[in-house]
Amino acid sequence: MNEFSTLTWAYVHKWANDELSRLRVRNDSAELTHDETNALRGEIRALKRLLALPEEAARQVQMASSAMPTMTDL
């Protein structure tokens, strides 16, 4: 089963995108301190990594399948 085609993932994906939008707007505020800006950037980076999980999982599967010997390799 593909974990990224479930309703749970759809909910997490929507939440992460909404949160990412909210944090980007907040990050554009001129009222933030340097530390606050860095903290927001860290949260944004973490959300981007979360949203990239399906692509990363697909890469891992592809790497694993290309590393497996085929009948011609035996």
Coordinates of C-alpha atoms in Angstrom, one line a residue:
M1 CA 0.0 0.0 0.0
N2 CA 1.2 3.5 -0.8
E3 CA 1.2 5.5 2.4
F4 CA 1.0 8.7 0.5
S5 CA -2.3 8.0 -1.1
T6 CA -4.2 7.7 2.1
L7 CA -6.7 10.1 3.6
T8 CA -4.3 10.6 6.5
W9 CA -1.5 11.7 4.2
A10 CA -3.9 14.0 2.4
Y11 CA -4.8 15.7 5.7
V12 CA -1.1 16.0 6.7
H13 CA -0.2 17.3 3.3
K14 CA -3.0 20.0 3.4
W15 CA -2.0 21.0 7.0
A16 CA 1.7 21.2 6.1
N17 CA 0.9 23.4 3.1
D18 CA -1.3 25.7 5.1
E19 CA 1.2 25.9 7.9
L20 CA 4.0 26.6 5.3
S21 CA 2.0 29.5 3.8
R22 CA 1.3 30.9 7.3
L23 CA 4.9 30.8 8.3
R24 CA 6.1 32.3 5.0
V25 CA 3.8 35.3 5.6
R26 CA 5.0 35.6 9.1
N27 CA 8.6 35.3 8.0
D28 CA 8.2 38.3 5.7
S29 CA 7.4 40.5 8.7
A30 CA 9.9 43.2 9.4
E31 CA 9.2 43.0 13.1
L32 CA 11.0 39.7 13.7
T33 CA 14.3 39.5 15.4
H34 CA 17.2 37.6 13.9
D35 CA 16.6 34.6 16.2
E36 CA 12.8 34.6 15.4
T37 CA 13.6 34.6 11.7
N38 CA 16.0 31.7 12.0
A39 CA 13.5 29.7 14.0
L40 CA 10.8 30.3 11.4
R41 CA 13.2 29.3 8.6
G42 CA 13.9 26.1 10.5
E43 CA 10.2 25.3 10.7
I44 CA 9.8 26.1 7.0
R45 CA 12.7 23.8 6.2
A46 CA 11.1 21.0 8.3
L47 CA 7.8 21.4 6.6
K48 CA 9.4 21.3 3.2
R49 CA 11.1 18.0 4.1
L50 CA 7.8 16.6 5.3
L51 CA 6.1 17.5 2.0
A52 CA 9.0 16.0 0.1
L53 CA 8.6 12.6 1.7
P54 CA 6.7 11.0 -1.2
E55 CA 9.5 11.9 -3.6
E56 CA 12.1 10.7 -1.2
A57 CA 10.3 7.4 -0.7
A58 CA 10.1 6.9 -4.4
R59 CA 13.8 7.6 -4.8
Q60 CA 14.6 5.1 -2.1
V61 CA 12.5 2.4 -3.7
Q62 CA 14.1 3.1 -7.1
M63 CA 17.6 2.9 -5.6
A64 CA 16.8 -0.4 -3.8
S65 CA 15.3 -1.9 -6.9
S66 CA 18.3 -0.9 -9.1
A67 CA 20.7 -2.4 -6.5
M68 CA 19.0 -5.8 -6.7
P69 CA 20.6 -8.3 -9.0
T70 CA 18.7 -9.4 -12.1
M71 CA 18.7 -12.8 -13.7
T72 CA 21.4 -11.6 -16.1
D73 CA 23.6 -10.6 -13.2
L74 CA 23.6 -14.1 -11.8

